[in-house]
Short mmCIF file of C-alpha atoms in Angstrom, two decimals:
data_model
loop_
_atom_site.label_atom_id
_atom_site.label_comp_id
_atom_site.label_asym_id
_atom_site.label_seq_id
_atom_site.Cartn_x
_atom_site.Cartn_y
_atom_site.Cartn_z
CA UNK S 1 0.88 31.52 24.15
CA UNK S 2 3.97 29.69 22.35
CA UNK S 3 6.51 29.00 24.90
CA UNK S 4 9.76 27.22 24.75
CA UNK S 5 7.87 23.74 26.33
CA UNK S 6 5.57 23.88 23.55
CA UNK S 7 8.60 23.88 21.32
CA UNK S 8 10.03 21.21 22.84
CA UNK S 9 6.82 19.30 22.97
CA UNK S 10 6.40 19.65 19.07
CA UNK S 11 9.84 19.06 18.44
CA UNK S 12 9.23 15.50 20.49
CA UNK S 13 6.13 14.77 18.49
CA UNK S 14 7.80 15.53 15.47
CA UNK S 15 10.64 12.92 16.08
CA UNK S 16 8.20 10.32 16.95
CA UNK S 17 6.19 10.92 13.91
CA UNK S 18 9.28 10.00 11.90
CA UNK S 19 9.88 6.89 13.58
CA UNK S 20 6.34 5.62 12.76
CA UNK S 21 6.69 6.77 9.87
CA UNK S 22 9.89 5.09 9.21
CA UNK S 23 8.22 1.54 11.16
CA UNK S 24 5.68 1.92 8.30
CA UNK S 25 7.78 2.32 5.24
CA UNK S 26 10.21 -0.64 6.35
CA UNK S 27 7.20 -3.03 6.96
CA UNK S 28 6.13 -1.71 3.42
CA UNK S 29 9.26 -2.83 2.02
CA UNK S 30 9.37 -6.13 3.62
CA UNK S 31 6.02 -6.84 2.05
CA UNK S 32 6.59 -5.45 -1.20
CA UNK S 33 9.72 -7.79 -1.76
CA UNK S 34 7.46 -10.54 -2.61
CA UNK S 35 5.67 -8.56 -5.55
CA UNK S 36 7.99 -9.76 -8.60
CA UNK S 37 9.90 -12.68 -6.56
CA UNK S 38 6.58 -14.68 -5.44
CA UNK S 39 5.44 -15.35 -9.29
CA UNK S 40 9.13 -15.80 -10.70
CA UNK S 41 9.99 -18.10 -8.00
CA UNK S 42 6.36 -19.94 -8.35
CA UNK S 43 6.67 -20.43 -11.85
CA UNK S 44 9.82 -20.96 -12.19
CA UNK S 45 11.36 -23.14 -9.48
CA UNK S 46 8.36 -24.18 -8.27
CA UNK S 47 6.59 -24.98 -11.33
CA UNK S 48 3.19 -24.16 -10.43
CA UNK S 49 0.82 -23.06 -13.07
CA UNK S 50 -0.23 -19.04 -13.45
CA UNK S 51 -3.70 -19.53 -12.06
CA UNK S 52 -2.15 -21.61 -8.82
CA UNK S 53 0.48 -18.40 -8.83
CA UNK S 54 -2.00 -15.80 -9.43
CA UNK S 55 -4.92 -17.43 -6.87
CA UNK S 56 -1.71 -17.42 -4.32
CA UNK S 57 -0.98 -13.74 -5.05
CA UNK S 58 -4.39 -12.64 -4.68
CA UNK S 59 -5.05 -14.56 -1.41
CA UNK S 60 -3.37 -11.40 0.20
CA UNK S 61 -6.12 -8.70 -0.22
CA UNK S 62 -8.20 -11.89 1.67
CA UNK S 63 -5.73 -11.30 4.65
CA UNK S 64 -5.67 -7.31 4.40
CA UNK S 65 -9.63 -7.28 4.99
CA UNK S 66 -9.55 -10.12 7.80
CA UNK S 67 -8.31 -8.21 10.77
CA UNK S 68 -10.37 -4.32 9.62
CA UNK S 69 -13.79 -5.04 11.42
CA UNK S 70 -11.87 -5.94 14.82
CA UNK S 71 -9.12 -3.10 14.32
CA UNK S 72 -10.99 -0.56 16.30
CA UNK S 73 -11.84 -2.59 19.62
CA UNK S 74 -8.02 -4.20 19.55
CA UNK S 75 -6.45 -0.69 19.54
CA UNK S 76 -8.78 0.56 22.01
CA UNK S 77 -9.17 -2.36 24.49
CA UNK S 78 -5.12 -2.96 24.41
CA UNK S 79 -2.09 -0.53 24.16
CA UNK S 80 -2.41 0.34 20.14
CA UNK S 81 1.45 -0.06 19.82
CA UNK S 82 1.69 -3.39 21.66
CA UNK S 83 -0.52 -4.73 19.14
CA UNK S 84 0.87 -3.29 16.77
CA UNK S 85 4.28 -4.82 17.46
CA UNK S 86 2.52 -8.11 17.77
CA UNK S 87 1.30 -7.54 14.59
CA UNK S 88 4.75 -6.95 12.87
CA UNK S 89 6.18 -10.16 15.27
CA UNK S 90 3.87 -12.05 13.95
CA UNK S 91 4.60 -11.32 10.48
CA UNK S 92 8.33 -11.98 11.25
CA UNK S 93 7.02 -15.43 11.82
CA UNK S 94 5.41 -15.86 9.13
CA UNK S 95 8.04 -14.60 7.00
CA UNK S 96 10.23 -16.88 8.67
CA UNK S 97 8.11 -20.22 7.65
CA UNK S 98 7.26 -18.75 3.70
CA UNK S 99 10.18 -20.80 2.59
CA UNK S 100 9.54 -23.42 4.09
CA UNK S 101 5.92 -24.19 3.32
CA UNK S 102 6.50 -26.25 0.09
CA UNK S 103 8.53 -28.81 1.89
CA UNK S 104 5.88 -28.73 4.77
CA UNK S 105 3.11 -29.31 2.58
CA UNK S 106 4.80 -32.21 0.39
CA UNK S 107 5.72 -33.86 3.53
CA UNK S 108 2.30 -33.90 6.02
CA UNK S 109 -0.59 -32.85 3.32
CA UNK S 110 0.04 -35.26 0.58
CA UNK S 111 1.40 -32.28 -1.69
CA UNK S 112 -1.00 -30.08 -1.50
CA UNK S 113 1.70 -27.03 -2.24
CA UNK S 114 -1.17 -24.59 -3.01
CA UNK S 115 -2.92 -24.67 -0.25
CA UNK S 116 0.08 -24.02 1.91
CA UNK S 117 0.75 -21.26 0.11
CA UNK S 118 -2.53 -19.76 0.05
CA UNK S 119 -2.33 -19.82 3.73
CA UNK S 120 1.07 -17.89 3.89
CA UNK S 121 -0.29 -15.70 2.10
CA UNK S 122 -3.89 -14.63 3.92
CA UNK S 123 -1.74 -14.88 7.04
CA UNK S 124 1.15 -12.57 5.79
CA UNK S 125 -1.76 -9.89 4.29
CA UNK S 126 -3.37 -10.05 7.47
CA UNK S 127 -0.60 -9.38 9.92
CA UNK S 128 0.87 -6.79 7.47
CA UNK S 129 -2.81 -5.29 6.67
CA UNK S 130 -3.24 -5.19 10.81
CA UNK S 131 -0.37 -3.19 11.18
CA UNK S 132 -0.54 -0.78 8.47
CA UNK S 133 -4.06 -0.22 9.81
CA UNK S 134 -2.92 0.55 13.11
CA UNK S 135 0.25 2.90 11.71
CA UNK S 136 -1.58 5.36 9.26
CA UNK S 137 -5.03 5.07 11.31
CA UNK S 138 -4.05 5.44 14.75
CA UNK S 139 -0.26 5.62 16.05
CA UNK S 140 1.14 8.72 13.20
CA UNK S 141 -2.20 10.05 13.82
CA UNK S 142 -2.00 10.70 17.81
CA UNK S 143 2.09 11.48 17.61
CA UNK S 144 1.07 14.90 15.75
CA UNK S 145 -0.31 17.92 17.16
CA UNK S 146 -3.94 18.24 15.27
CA UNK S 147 -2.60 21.31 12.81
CA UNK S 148 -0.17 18.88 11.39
CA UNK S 149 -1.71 15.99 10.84
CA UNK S 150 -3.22 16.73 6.94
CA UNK S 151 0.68 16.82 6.17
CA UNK S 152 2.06 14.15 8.64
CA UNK S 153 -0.66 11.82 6.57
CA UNK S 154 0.65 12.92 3.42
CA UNK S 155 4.30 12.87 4.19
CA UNK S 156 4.06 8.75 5.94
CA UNK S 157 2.01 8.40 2.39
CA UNK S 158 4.92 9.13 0.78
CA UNK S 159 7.52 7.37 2.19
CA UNK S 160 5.23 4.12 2.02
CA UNK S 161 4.04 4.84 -1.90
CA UNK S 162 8.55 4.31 -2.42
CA UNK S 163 8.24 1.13 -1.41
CA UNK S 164 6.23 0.19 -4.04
CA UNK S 165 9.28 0.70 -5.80
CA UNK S 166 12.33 0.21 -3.35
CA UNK S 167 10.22 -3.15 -2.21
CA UNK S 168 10.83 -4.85 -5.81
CA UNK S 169 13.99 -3.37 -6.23
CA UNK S 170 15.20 -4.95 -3.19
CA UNK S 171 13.83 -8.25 -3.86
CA UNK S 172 14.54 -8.82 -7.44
CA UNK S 173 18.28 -8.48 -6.23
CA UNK S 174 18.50 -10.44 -3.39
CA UNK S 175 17.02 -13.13 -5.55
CA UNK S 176 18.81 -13.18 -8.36
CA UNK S 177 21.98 -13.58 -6.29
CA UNK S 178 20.88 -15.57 -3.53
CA UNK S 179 17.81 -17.15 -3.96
CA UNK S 180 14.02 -16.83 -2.29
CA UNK S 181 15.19 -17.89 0.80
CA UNK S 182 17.52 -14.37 0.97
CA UNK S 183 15.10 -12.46 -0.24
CA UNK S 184 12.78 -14.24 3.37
CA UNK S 185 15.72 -13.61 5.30
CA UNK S 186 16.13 -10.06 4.47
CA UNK S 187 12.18 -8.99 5.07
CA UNK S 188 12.53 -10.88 8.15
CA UNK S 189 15.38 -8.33 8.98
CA UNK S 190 13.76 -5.43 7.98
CA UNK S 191 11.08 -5.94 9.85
CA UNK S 192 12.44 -7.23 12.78
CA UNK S 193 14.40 -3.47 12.71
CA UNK S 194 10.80 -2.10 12.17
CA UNK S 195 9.92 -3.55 15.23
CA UNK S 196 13.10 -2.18 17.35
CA UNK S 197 12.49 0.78 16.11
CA UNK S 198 8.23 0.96 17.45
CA UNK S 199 9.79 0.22 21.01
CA UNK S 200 11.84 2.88 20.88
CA UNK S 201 8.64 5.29 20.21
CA UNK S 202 6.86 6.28 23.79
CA UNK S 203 2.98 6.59 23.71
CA UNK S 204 0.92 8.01 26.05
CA UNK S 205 -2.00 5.55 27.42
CA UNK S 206 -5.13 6.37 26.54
CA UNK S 207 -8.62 5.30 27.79
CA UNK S 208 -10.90 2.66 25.45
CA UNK S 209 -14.88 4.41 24.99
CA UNK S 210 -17.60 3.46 26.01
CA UNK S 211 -19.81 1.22 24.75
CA UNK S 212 -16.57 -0.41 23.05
CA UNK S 213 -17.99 -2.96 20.19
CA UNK S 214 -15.89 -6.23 19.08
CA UNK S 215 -16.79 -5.05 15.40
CA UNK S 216 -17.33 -1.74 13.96
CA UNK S 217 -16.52 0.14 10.24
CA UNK S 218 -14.55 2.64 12.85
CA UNK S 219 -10.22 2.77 11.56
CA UNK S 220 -11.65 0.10 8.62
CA UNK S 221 -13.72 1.61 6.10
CA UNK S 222 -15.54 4.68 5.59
CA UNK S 223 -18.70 3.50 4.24
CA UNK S 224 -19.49 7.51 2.59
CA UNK S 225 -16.10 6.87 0.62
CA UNK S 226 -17.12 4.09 -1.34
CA UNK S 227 -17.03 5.53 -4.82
CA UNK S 228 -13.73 7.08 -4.11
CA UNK S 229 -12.91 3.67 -2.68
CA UNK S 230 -14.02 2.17 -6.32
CA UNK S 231 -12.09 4.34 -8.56
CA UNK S 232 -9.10 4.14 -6.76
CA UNK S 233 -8.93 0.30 -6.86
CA UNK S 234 -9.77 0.43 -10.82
CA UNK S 235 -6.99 2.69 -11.15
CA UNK S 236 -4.35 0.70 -9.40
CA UNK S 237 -5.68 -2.73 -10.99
CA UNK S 238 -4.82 -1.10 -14.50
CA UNK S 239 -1.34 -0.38 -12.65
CA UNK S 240 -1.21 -3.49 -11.13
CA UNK S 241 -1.68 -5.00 -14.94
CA UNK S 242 1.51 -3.53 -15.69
CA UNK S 243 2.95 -4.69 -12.88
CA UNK S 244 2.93 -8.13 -13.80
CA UNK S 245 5.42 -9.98 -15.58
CA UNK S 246 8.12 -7.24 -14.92
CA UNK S 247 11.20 -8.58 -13.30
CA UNK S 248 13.44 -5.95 -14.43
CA UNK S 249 15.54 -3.83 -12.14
CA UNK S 250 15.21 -0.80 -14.83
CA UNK S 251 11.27 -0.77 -14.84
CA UNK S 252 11.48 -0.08 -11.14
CA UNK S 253 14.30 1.86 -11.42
CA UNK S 254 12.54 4.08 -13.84
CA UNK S 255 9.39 4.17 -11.62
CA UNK S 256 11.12 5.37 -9.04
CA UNK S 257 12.17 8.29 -10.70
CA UNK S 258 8.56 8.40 -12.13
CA UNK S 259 7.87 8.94 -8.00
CA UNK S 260 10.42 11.33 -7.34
CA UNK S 261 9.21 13.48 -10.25
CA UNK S 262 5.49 13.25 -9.25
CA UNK S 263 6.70 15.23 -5.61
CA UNK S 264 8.02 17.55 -7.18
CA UNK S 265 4.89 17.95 -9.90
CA UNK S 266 3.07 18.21 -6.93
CA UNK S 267 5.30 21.20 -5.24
CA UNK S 268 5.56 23.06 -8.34
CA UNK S 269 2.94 22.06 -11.34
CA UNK S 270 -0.16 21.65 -9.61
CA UNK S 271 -0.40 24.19 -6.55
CA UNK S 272 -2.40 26.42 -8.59
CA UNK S 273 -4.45 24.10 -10.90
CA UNK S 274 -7.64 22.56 -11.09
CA UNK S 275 -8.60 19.98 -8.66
CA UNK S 276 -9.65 17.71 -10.96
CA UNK S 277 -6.46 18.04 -12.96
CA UNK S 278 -4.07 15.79 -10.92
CA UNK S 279 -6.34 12.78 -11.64
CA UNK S 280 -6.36 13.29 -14.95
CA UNK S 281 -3.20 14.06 -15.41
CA UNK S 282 -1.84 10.97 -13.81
CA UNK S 283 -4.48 8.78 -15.71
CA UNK S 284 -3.62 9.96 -18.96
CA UNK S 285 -0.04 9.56 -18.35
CA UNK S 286 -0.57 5.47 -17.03
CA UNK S 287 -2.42 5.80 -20.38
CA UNK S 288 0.28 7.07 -22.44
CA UNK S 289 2.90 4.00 -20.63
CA UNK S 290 -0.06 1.77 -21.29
CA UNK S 291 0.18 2.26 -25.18
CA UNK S 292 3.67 2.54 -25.53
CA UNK S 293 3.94 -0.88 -24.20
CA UNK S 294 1.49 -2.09 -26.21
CA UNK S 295 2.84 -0.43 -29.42
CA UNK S 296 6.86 -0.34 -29.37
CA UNK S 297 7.50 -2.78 -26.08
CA UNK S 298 10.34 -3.60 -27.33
CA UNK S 299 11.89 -0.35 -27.87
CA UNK S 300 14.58 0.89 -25.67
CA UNK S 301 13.18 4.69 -25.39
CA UNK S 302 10.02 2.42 -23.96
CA UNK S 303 11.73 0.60 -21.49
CA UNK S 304 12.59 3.83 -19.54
CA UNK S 305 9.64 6.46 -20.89
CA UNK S 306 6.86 3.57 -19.57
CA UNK S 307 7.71 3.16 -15.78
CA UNK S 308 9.23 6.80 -15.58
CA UNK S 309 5.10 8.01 -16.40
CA UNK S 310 3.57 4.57 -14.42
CA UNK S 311 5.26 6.70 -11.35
CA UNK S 312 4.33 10.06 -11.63
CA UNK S 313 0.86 8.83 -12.77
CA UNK S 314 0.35 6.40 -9.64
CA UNK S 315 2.21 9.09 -7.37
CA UNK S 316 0.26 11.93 -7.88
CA UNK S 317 -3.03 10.02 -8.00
CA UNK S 318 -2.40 8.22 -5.08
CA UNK S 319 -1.74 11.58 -3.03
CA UNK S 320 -4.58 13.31 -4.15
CA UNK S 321 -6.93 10.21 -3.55
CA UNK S 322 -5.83 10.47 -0.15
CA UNK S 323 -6.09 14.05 0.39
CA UNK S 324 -9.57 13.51 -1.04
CA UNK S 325 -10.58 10.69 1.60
CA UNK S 326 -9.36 12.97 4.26
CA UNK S 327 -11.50 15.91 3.07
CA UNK S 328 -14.38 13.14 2.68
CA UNK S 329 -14.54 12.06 6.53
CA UNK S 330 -15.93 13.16 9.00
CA UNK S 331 -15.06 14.04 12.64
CA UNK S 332 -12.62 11.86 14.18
CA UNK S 333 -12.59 9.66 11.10
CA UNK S 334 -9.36 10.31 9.94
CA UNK S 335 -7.74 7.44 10.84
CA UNK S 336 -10.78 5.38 9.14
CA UNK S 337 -9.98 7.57 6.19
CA UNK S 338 -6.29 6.48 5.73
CA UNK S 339 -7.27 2.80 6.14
CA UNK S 340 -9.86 3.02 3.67
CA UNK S 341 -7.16 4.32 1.40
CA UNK S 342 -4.34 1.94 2.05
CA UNK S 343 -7.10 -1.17 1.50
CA UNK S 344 -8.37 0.58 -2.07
CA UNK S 345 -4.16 1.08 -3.02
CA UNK S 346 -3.38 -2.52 -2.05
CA UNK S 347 -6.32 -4.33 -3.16
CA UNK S 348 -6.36 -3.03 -7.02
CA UNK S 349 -2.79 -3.67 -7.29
CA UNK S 350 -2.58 -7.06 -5.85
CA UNK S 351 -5.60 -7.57 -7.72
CA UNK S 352 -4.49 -6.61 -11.19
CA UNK S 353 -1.05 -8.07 -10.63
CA UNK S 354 -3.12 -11.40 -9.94
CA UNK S 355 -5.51 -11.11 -12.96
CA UNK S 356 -2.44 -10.66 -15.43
CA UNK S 357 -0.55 -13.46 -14.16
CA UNK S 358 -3.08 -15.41 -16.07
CA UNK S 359 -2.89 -12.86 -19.13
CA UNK S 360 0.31 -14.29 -19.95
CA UNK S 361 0.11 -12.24 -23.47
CA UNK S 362 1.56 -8.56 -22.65
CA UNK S 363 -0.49 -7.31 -25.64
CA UNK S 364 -3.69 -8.47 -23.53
CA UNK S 365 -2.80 -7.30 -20.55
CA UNK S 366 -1.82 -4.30 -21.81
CA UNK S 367 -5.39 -3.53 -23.52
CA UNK S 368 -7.30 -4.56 -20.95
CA UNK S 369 -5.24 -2.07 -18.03
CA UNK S 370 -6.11 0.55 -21.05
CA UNK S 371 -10.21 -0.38 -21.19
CA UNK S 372 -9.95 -0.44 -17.16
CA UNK S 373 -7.91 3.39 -17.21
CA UNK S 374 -9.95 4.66 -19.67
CA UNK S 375 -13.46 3.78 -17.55
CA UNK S 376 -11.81 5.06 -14.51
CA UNK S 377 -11.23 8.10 -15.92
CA UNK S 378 -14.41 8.34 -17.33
CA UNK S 379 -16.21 7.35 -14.01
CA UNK S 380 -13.93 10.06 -12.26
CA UNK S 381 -14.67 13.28 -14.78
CA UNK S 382 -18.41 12.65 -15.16
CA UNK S 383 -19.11 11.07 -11.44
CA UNK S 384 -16.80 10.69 -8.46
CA UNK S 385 -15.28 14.08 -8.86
CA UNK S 386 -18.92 16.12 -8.35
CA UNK S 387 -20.17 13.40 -5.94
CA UNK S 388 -17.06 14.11 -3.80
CA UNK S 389 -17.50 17.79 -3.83
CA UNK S 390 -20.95 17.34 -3.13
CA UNK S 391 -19.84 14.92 0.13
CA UNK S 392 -16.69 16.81 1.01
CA UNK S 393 -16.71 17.86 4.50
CA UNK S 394 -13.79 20.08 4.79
#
């Protein structure tokens, strides 16, 4: 029966579901800064060459892997949101020392700037990566009562898919007034209020299983999701393409609205269509950006029209990938589901990011984010799409 406790107990689960989800939106933003700032400030203060920039940028989806296979026995054989705030500290940290690494370097390793940096980076991906793991897999997960846990997933989605936009945003202007070191300070910040904010969250302790293995697939990766897993990172590597050499405030401007648009697509377009039509949709749309870049870049109607359909494209394939991993797993795997999905997101766009950093043409990188849409799409209409609905298991 519904009483007035049960009310209140919602009510509190509720409120801590919006602080995690809050936690994992400003940890988002601290790491998604560094998207435009790390290769402007590389290349042009640093003066390191694109494939010394782009091997640095790409050194992150190293760190977001590095921590998965041990994810499951440190949640269970510590408090989850200890390490989790451990986690975030230690990202603080190594925020803290990512300005400092070139003078490090030059100083005790004979100028070997690179490598320092290539550190930083598998260290900040894997302390982010950790986190984010534990946030979407486990923490928002057990501060919702089980009927609302489809939309709690969807909602913390959401508010971390923004930061792909706010992140840049945030950094590009800190920097251009202030300098990389700002831009450190204020993700250092950020997070640091990330962190006051997980303390103030109350979890209740909860017994590790039995038989508790040092490595497992369990809140990592969800081994029957693997062509979902696929697609998804070709689709964000084409995005990631475009991602690349933009250091405009408009383009993310623009995406952002692209974002906002794509919610409300989803509220009031697509309730009643076709499952496979969100996917396609959004593809053809990334499409459409994809060859007005390449055909009238430097047209001002392009400049807004691009990243306005770049965002409702990525938004409302990102939220139905993710509906589609939950569908896809099995008992108890939700949490593995959501990690899955957060790797696939961040390793095709760090990837493609990485890979057109050495495109330095826009025209190539341009055509080859349209080859990598277009067989994508094509692997989605004619493959993934029936396999999943073969595999679904809700």
């Amino acid at each position: 029966m519904y009483t007035q406790n049960t009310a209140v107990h919602i009510k509190l689960w509720h409120k801590n579901f919006v602080m995690l989800a809050v936690v994992s939106m400003m940890t988002g933003l601290a790491a998604n800064m560094f998207i435009p700032v790390i290769p402007l400030w590389m290349t042009s203060v640093l003066h390191m060459s694109t494939a010394e920039t782009a091997a640095v940028f790409a050194a992150y989806v190293a760190g977001l892997f590095a921590p998965g296979a041990f994810c499951s026995y440190l949640v269970q054989r510590f408090r989850r949101n200890i390490v989790c705030l451990l986690a975030i500290v230690a990202m603080i940290v190594t925020l803290v020392g990512l300005p400092y690494v070139e003078g490090f370097m030059r100083q005790y390793f004979h100028n070997d700037v690179t490598m320092g940096f290539l550190m930083v980076r598998v260290l900040l991906g894997l302390t982010f990566g950790l986190s984010q793991m534990i946030l979407s897999g486990t923490l928002i997960i057990d501060a919702c009562q089980s009927f609302l846990r489809t939309e709690a997933n969807h909602s913390s989605a959401w508010l971390y898919r923004f930061t792909f936009s706010l992140g840049p945003i945030a950094g590009l202007f800190v920097y251009q007034f202030w300098g990389f070191e700002a831009v450190a300070l204020v993700a250092v910040v950020v997070s640091a209020m990330a962190a006051i904010v997980l303390l103030n969250v109350e979890f209740p302790f909860k017994a590790p299983e039995e038989n508790l293995r040092l490595m497992s697939l369990d809140r990592f990766f969800l081994p029957q999701g693997k062509w979902l897993f696929v697609n998804l990172v070709l689709l964000m590597f084409a995005v990631g393409l475009t991602f690349s050499g933009r250091y405009s405030l408009t383009f993310y401007g623009f995406m952002m609205t692209g974002f906002l648009l794509a919610l409300l697509a989803q509220k009031f377009v697509f309730v009643q269509a076709d499952l496979k039509s969100e996917v396609i949709t959004g593809g053809l749309l990334v499409i459409s950006s994809l060859l007005l870049l390449l055909a009238r870049g430097d047209m001002e109607l392009t400049s807004f029209v691009a990243p306005v359909n770049i965002g409702i494209g990525m938004g409302i394939i990102g939220a139905r990938f993710l509906l589609f991993f939950l569908k896809l797993s099995s008992h108890c795997q939700r949490g593995t589901a959501q990690t899955t999905y957060f790797l696939a997101t961040e390793t095709g766009l760090t990837l493609g990011i990485a890979v057109g950093l050495m495109l330095r043409q826009t025209d190539i990188r341009m055509t080859v984010a349209l080859v990598v849409v277009c067989v994508a799409l094509l692997m989605y209409h004619f493959f993934t799409h029936s396999w999943y609905m073969r595999h679904k298991n809700r």
